PDB file of C-alpha atoms in Angstrom:
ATOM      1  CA  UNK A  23     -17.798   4.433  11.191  1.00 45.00           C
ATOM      2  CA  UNK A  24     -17.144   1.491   8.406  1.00 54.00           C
ATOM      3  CA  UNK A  25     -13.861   0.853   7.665  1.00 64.00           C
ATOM      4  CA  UNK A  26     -14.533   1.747   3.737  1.00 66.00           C
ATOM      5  CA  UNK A  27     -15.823   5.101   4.888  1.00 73.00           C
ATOM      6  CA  UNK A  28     -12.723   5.544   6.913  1.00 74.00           C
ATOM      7  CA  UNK A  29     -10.887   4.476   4.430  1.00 73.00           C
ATOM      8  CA  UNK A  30     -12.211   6.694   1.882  1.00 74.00           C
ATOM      9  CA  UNK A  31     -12.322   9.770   5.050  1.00 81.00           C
ATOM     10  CA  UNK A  32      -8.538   9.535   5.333  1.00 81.00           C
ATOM     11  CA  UNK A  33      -7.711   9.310   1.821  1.00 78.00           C
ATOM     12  CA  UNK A  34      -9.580  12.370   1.331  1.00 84.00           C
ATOM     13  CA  UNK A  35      -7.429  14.076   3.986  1.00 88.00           C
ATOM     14  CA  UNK A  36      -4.186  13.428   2.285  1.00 85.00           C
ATOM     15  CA  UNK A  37      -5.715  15.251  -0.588  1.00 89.00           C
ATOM     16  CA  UNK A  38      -5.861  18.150   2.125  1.00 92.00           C
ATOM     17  CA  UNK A  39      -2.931  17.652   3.493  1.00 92.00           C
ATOM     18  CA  UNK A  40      -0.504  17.336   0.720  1.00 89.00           C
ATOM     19  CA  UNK A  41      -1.598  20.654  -0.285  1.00 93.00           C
ATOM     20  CA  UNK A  42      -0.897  22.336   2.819  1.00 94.00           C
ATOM     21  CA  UNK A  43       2.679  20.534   2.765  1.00 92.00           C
ATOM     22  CA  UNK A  44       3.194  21.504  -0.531  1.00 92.00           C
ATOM     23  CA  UNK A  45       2.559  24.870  -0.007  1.00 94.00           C
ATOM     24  CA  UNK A  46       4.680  25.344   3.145  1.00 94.00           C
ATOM     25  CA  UNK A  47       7.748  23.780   1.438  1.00 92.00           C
ATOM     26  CA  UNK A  48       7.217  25.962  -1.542  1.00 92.00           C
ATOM     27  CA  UNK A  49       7.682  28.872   0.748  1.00 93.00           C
ATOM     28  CA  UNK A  50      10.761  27.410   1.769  1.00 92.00           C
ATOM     29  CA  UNK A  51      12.049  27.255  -1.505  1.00 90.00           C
ATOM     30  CA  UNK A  52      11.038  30.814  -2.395  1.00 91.00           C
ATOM     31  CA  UNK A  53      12.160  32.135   0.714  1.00 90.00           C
ATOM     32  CA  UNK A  54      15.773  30.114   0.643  1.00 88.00           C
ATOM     33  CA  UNK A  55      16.170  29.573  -3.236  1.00 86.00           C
ATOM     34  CA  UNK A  56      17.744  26.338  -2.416  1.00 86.00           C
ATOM     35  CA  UNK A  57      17.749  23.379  -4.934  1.00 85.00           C
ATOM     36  CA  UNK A  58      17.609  20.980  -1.583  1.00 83.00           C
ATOM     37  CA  UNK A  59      14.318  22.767  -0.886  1.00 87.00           C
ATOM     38  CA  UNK A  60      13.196  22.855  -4.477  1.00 85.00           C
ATOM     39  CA  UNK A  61      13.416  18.793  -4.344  1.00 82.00           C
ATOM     40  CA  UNK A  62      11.896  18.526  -1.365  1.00 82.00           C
ATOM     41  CA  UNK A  63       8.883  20.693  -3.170  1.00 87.00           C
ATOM     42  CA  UNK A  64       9.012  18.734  -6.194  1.00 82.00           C
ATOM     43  CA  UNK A  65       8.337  15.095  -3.948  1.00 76.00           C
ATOM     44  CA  UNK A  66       5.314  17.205  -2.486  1.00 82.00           C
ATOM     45  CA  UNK A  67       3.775  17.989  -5.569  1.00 81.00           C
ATOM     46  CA  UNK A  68       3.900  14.156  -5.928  1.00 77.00           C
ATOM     47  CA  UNK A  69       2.125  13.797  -2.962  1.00 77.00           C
ATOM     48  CA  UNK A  70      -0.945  15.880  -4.151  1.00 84.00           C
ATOM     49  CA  UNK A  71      -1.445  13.525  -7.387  1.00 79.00           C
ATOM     50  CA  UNK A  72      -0.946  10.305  -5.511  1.00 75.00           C
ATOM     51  CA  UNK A  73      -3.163  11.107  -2.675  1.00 78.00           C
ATOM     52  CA  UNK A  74      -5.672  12.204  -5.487  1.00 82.00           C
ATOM     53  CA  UNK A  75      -5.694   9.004  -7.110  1.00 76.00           C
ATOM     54  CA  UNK A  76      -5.633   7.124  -4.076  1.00 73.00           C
ATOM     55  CA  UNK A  77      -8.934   8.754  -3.187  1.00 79.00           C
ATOM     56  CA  UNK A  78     -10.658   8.031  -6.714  1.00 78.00           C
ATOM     57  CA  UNK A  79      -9.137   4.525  -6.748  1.00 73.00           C
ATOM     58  CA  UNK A  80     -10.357   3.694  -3.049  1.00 72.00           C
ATOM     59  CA  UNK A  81     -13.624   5.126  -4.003  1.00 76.00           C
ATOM     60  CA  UNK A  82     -13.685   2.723  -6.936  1.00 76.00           C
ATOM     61  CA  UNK A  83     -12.436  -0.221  -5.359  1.00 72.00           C
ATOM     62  CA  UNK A  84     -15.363  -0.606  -2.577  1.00 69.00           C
ATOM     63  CA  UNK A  85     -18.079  -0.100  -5.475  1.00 76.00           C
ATOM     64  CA  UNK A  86     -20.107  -3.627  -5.141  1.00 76.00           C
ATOM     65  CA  UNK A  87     -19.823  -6.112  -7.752  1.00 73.00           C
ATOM     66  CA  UNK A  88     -21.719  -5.616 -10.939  1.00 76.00           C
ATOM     67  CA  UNK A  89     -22.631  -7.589 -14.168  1.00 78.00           C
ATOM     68  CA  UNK A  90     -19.368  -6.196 -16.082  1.00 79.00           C
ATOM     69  CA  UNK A  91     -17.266  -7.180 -12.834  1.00 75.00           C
ATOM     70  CA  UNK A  92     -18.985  -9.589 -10.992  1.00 72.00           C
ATOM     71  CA  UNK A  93     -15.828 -10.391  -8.951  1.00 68.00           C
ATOM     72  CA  UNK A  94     -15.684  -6.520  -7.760  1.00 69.00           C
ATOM     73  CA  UNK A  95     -13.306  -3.512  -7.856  1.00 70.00           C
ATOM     74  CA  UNK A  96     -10.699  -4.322  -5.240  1.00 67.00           C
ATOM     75  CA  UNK A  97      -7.789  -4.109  -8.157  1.00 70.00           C
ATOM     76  CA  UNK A  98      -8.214  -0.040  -9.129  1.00 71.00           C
ATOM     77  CA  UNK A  99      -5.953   0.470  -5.544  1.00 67.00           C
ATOM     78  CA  UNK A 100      -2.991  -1.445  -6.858  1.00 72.00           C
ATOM     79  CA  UNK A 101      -3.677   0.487 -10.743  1.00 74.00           C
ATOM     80  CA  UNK A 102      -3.489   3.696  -8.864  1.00 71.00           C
ATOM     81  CA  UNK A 103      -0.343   2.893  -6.600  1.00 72.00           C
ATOM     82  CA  UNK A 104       1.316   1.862  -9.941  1.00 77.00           C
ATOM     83  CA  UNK A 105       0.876   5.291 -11.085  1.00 77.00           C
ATOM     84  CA  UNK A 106       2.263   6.708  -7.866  1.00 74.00           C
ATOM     85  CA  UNK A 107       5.191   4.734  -8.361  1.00 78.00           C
ATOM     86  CA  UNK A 108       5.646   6.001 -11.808  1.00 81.00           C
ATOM     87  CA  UNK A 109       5.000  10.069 -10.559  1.00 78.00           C
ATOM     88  CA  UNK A 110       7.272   9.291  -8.238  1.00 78.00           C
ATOM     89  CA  UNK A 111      10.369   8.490 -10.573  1.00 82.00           C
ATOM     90  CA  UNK A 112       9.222  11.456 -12.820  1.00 82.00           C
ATOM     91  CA  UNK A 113       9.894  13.247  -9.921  1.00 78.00           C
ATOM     92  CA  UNK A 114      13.445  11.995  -9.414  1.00 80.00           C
ATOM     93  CA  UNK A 115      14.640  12.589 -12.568  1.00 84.00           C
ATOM     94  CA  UNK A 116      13.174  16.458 -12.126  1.00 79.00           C
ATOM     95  CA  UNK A 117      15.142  16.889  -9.167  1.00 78.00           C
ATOM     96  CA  UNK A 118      18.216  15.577 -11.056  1.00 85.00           C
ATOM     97  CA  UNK A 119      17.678  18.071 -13.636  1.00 82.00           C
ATOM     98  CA  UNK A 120      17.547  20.864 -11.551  1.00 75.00           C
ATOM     99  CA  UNK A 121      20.511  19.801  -9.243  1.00 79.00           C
ATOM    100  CA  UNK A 122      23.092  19.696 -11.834  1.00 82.00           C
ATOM    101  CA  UNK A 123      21.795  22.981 -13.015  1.00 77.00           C
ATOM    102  CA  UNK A 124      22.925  24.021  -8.913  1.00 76.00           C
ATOM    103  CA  UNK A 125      25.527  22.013  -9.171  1.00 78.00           C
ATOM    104  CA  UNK A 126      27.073  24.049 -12.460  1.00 79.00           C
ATOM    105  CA  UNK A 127      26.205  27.703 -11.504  1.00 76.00           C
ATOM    106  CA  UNK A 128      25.915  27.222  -7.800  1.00 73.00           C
ATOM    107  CA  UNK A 129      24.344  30.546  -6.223  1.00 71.00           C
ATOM    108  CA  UNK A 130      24.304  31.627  -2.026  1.00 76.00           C
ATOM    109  CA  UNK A 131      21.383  30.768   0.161  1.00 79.00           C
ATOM    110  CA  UNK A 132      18.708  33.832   0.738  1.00 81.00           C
ATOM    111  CA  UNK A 133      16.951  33.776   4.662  1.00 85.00           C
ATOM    112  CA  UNK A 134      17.888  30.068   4.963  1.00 83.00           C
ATOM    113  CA  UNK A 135      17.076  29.759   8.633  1.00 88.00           C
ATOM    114  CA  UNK A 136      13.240  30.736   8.159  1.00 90.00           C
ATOM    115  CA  UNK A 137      13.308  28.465   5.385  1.00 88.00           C
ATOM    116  CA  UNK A 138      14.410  25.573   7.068  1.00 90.00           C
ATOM    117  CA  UNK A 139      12.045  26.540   9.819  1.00 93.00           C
ATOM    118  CA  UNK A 140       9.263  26.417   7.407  1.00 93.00           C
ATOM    119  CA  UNK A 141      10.203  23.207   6.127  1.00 91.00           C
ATOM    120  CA  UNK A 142      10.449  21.140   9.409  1.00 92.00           C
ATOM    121  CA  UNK A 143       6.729  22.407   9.977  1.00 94.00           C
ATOM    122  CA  UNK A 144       6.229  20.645   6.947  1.00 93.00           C
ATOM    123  CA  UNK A 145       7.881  17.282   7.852  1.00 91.00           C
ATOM    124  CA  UNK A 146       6.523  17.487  11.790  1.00 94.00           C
ATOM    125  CA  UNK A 147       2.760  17.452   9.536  1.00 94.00           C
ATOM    126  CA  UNK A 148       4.054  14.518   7.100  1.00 90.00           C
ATOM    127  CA  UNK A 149       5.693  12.740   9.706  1.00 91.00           C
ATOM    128  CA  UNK A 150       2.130  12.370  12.115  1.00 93.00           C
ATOM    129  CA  UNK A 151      -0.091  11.833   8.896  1.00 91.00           C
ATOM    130  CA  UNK A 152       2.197   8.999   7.091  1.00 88.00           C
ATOM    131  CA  UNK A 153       2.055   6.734  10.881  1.00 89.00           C
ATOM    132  CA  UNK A 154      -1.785   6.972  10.722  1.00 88.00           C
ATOM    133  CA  UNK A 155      -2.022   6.196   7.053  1.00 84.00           C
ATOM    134  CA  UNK A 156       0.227   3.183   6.686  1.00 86.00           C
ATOM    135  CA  UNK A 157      -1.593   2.059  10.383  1.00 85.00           C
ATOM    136  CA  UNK A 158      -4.611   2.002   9.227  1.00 81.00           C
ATOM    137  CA  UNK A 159      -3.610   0.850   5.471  1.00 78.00           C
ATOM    138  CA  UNK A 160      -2.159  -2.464   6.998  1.00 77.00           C
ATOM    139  CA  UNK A 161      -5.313  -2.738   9.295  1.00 77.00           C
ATOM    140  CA  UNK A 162      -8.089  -2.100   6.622  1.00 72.00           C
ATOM    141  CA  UNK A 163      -5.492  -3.786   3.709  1.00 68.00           C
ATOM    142  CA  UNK A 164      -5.750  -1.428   1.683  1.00 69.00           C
ATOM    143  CA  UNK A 165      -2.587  -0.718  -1.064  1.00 65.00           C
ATOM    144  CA  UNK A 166      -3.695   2.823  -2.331  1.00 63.00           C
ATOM    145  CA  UNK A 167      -3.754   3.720   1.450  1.00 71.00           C
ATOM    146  CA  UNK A 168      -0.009   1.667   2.399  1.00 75.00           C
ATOM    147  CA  UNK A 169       1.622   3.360  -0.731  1.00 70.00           C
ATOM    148  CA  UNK A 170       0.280   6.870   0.321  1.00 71.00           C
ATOM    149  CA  UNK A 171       1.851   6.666   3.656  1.00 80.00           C
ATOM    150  CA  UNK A 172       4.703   4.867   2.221  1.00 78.00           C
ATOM    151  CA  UNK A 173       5.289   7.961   0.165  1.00 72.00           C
ATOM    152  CA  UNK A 174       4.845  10.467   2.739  1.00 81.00           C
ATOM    153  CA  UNK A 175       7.042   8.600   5.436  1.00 82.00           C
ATOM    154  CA  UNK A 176       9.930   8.809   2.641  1.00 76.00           C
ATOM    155  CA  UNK A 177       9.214  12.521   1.858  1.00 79.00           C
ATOM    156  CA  UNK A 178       9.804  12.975   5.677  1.00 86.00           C
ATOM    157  CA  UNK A 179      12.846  11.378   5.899  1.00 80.00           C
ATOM    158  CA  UNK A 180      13.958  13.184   2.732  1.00 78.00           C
ATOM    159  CA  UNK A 181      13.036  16.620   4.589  1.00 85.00           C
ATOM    160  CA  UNK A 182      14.970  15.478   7.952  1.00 84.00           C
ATOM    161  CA  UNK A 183      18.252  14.899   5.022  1.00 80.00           C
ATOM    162  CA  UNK A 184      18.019  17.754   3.829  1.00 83.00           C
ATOM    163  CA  UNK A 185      17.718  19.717   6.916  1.00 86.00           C
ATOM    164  CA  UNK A 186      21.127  18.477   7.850  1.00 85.00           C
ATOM    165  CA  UNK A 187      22.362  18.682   4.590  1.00 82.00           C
ATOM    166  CA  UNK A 188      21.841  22.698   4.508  1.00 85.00           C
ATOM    167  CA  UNK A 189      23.037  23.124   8.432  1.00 87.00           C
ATOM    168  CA  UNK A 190      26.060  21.692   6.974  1.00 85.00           C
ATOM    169  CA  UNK A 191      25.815  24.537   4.097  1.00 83.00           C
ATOM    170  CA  UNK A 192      25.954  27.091   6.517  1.00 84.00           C
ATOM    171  CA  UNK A 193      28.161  25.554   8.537  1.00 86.00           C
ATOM    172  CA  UNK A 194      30.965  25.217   5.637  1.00 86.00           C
ATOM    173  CA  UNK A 195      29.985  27.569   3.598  1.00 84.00           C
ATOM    174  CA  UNK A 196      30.154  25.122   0.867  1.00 85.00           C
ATOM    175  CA  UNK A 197      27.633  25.796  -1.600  1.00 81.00           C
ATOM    176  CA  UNK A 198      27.914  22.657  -3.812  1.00 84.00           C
ATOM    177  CA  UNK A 199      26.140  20.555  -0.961  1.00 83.00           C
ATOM    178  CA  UNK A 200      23.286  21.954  -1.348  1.00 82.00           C
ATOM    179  CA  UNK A 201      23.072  20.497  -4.905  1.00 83.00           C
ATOM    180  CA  UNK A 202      24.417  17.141  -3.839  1.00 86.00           C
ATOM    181  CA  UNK A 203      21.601  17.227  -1.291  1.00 82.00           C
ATOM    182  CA  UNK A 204      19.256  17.215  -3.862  1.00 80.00           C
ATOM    183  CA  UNK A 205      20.818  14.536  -5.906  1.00 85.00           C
ATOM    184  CA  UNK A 206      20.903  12.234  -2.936  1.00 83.00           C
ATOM    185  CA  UNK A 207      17.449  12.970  -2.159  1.00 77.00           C
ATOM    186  CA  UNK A 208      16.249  11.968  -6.358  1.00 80.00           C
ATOM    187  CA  UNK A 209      18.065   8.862  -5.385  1.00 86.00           C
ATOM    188  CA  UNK A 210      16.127   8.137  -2.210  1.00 78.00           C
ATOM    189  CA  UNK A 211      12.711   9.249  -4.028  1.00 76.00           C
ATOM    190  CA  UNK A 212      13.708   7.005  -7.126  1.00 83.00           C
ATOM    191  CA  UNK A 213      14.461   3.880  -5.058  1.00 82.00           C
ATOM    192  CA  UNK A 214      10.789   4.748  -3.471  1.00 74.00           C
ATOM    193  CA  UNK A 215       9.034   4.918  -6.641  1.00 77.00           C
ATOM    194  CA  UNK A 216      10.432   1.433  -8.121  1.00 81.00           C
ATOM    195  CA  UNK A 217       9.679   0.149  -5.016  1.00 77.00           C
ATOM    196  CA  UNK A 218       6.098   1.202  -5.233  1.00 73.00           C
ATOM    197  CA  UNK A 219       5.841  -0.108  -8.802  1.00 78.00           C
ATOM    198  CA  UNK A 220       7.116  -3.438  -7.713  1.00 79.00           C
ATOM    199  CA  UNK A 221       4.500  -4.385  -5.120  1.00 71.00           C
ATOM    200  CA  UNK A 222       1.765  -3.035  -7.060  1.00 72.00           C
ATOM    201  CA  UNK A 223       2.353  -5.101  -9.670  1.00 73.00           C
ATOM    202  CA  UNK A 224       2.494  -7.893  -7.691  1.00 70.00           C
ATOM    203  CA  UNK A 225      -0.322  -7.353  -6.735  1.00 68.00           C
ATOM    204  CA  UNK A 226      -2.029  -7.502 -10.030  1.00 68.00           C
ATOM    205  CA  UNK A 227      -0.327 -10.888 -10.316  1.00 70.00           C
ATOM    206  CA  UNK A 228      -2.474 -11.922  -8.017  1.00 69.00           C
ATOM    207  CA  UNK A 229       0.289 -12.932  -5.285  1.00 74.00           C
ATOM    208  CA  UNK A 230      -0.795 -15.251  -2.362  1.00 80.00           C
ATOM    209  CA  UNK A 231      -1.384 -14.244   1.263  1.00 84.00           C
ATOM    210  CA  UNK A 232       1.736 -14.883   3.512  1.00 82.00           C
ATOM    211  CA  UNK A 233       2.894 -17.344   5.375  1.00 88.00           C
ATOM    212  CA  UNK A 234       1.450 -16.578   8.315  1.00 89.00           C
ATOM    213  CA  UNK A 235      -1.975 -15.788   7.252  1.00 89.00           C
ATOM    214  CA  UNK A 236      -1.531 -19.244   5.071  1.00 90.00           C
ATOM    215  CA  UNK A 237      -0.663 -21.437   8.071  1.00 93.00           C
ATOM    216  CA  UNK A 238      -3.407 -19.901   9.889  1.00 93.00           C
ATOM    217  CA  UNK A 239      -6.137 -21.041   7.023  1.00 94.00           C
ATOM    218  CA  UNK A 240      -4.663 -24.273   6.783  1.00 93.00           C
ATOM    219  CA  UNK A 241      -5.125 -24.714  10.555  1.00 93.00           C
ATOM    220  CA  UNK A 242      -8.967 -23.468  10.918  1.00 94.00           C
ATOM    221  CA  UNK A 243      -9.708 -25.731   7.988  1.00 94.00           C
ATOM    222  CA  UNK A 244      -8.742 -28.880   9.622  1.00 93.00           C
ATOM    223  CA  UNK A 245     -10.024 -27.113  13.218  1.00 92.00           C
ATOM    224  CA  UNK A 246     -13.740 -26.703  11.889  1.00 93.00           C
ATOM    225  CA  UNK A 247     -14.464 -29.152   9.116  1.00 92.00           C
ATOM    226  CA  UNK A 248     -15.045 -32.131  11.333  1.00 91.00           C
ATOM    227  CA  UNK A 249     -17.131 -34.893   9.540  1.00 91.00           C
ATOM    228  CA  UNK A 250     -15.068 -34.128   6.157  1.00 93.00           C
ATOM    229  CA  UNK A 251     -12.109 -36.681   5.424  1.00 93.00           C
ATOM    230  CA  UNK A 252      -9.470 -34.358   3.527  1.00 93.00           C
ATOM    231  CA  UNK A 253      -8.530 -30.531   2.183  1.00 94.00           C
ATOM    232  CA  UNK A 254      -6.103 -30.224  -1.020  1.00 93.00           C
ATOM    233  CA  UNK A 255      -5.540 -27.807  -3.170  1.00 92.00           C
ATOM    234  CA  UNK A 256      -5.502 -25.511  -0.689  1.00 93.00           C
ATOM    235  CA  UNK A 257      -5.194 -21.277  -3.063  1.00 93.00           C
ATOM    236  CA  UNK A 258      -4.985 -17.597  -1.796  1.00 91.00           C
ATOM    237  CA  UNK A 259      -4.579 -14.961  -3.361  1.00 85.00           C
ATOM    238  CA  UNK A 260      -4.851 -10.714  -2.521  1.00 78.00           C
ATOM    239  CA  UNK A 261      -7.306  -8.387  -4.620  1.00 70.00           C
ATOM    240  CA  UNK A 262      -6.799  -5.184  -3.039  1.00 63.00           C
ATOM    241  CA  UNK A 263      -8.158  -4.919   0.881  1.00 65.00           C
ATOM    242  CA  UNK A 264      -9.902  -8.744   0.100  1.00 75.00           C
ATOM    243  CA  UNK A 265      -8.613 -11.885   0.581  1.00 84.00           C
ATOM    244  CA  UNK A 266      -9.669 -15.213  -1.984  1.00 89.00           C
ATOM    245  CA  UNK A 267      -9.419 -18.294  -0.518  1.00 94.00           C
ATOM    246  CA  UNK A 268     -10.017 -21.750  -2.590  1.00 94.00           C
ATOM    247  CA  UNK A 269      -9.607 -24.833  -2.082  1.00 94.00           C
ATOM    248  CA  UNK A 270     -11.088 -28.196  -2.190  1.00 95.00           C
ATOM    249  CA  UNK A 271     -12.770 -30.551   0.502  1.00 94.00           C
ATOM    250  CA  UNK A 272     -13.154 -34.238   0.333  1.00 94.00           C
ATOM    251  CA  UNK A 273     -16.241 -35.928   2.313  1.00 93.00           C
ATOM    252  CA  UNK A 274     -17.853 -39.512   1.995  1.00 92.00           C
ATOM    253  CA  UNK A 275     -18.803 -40.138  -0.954  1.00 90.00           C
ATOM    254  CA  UNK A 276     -22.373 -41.130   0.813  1.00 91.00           C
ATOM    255  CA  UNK A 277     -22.923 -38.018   2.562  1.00 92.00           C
ATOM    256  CA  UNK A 278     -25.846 -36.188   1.382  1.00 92.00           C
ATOM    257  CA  UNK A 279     -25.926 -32.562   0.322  1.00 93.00           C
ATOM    258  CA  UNK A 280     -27.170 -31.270   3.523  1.00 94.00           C
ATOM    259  CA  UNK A 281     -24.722 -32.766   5.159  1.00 93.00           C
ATOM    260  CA  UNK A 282     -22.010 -31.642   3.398  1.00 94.00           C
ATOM    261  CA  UNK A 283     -23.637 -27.911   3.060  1.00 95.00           C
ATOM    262  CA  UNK A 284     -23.404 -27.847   6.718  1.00 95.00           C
ATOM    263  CA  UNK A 285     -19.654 -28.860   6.850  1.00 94.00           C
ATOM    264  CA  UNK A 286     -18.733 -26.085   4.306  1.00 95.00           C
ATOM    265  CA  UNK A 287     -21.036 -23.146   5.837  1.00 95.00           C
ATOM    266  CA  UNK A 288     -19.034 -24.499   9.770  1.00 95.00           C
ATOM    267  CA  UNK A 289     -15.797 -24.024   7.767  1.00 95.00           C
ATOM    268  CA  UNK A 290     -16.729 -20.846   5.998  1.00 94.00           C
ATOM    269  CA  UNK A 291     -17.838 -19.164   9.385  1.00 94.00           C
ATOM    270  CA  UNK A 292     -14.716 -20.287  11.160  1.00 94.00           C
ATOM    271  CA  UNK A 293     -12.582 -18.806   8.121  1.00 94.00           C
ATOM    272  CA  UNK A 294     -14.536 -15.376   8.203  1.00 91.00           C
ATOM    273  CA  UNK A 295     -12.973 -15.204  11.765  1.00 91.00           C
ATOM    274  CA  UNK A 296      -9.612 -16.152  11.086  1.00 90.00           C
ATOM    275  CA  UNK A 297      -9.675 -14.031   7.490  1.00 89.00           C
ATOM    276  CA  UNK A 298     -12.192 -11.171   8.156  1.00 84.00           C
ATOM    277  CA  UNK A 299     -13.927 -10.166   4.997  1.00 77.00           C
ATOM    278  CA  UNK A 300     -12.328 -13.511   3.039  1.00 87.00           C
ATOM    279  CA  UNK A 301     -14.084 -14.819   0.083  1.00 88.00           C
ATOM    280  CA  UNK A 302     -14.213 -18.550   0.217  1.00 93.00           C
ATOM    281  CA  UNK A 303     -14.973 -21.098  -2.569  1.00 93.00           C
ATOM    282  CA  UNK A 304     -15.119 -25.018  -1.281  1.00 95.00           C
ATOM    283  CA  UNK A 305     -15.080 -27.383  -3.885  1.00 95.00           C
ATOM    284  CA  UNK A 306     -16.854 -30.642  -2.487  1.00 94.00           C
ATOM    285  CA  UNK A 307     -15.776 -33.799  -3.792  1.00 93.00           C
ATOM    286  CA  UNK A 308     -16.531 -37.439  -3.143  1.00 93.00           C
ATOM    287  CA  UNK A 309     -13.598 -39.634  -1.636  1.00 89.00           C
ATOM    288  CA  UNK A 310     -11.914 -41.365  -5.042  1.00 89.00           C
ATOM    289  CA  UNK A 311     -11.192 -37.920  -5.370  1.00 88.00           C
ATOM    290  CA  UNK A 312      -8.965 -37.539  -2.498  1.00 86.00           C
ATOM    291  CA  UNK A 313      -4.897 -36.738  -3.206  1.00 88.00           C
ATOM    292  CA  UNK A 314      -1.718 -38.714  -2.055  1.00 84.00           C
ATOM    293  CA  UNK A 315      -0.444 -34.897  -0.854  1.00 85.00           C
ATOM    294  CA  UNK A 316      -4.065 -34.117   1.060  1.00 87.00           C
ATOM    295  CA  UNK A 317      -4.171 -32.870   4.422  1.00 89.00           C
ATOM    296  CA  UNK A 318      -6.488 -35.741   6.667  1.00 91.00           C
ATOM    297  CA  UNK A 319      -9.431 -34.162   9.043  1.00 86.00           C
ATOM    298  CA  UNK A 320      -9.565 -35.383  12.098  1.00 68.00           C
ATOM    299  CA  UNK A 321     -13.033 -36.852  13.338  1.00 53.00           C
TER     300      UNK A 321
END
């Protein structure tokens, strides 16, 4: 199977998924009448929307380049994990609302042992489906997918807290915890959802590849284009699951075309294989062009 139908096969899935964990918690809400349980609810409904864009804005983003965007689609993921991010703080302020409401006229726990019960089945199903989707988000680069899992993988962690939190209800007897709970778990889910926002957007800002990845062009470059004199200029940047690399490659000024053509389709291969799925531009130029800062190609 192609990694864009896998891609778009998984984020499908989480559609399915977050249902089925929204519904369980729900019944853990309705069977406990907690507020913890209600928040943990709330972050699940969150999860059905974002795994619904995700799946329209993966399906978008591998739609080949046309005349009205001849440089493709890859953007729509980071559009629709910008969204998430902003769901996601609706979602925190909901909770907060509802926890001081607790917190004011606090009221006693019905069945809260099946409830809990219900709700760890929940986060056991979250926990297995958030390691597969950031795995194979940071494998096939894809944002929509990372942010998804992201998401989930907090919303588990969230379910674990408040777990705890209502042992300790039942434990003490306290009934206010179970409202602070839910605050602390609107804090979590609010830190989440800027934290989504952030990296989406700089993604749309077209950030460059890390260092790593950078190093490793640099090196292939001046590995495969023997017969050139100097790179400069050397540009990444991320759109989506695709990688843009430019830069600009200085040969003798006497070379012919062919020549050169042959250099820059060596280089291009070798890059494919460092960068899998890259697009590459090579500016040739002649050698007055070459820069006091250039990187020299060894012969």
């Amino acid at each position: 199977m192609s990694t864009k139908r896998n891609i778009a096969r998984l984020a499908g899935w989480s559609i399915v998924i977050a249902c089925l964990v929204l519904a369980l918690k729900t019944a853990a809400w309705w069977i406990t009448g907690s507020v913890a349980l209600y928040s943990d609810a709330v972050e699940s409904v969150v999860n059905v929307v974002t795994a619904s864009l995700a799946w329209i804005a993966i399906r978008i983003s591998h739609r080949p380049a046309d005349k009205g965007h001849p440089f493709g689609h890859y953007k729509a993921e980071y559009f629709s994990a910008v969204v998430a991010g902003v769901l996601i703080v609706i979602a925190a302020l909901l909770i907060f609302t509802e926890a001081a409401s607790a917190l004011i006229t606090p009221h006693t726990l019905q069945t809260p042992l099946a409830g809990m019960a219900v709700n760890a089945v929940a986060a056991v199903i979250n926990g297995l489906w958030a390691w597969r989707l950031i795995s194979e988000g940071r494998r096939a680069r894809s944002p929509a997918l990372s942010a998804d899992g992201r998401h989930i993988l907090v919303d588990v962690v969230t379910s674990a807290g408040v777990l705890i939190g209502l042992v300790l209800v039942l434990a003490t007897g306290w009934l206010f915890l179970d409202s602070l709970i839910a605050i602390a778990v609107g804090i979590n889910v609010l830190i989440e959802g800027w934290k989504v926002i952030t990296s989406s957007v700089d993604g749309l800002m077209d950030s460059a590849l890390d260092d790593e990845e950078t190093e490793r062009i640099r090196h292939t470059i001046l590995e495969s284009a023997a017969g050139a004199m100097e790179v400069h200029d050397i540009k990444t940047r991320m759109a989506g699951h695709i990688s843009f690399i430019e830069f600009h490659l200085v040969v003798d000024g006497k070379m012919s075309v062919a020549d050169s053509h042959a250099i820059c389709n060596r280089v291009e291969e070798a890059l494919g294989h460092a960068i899998p799925g890259a697009n590459i531009t090579i500016h040739v130029e002649p050698d007055e062009e070459s820069k006091r800062d250039g990187l020299p190609i060894g012969k």
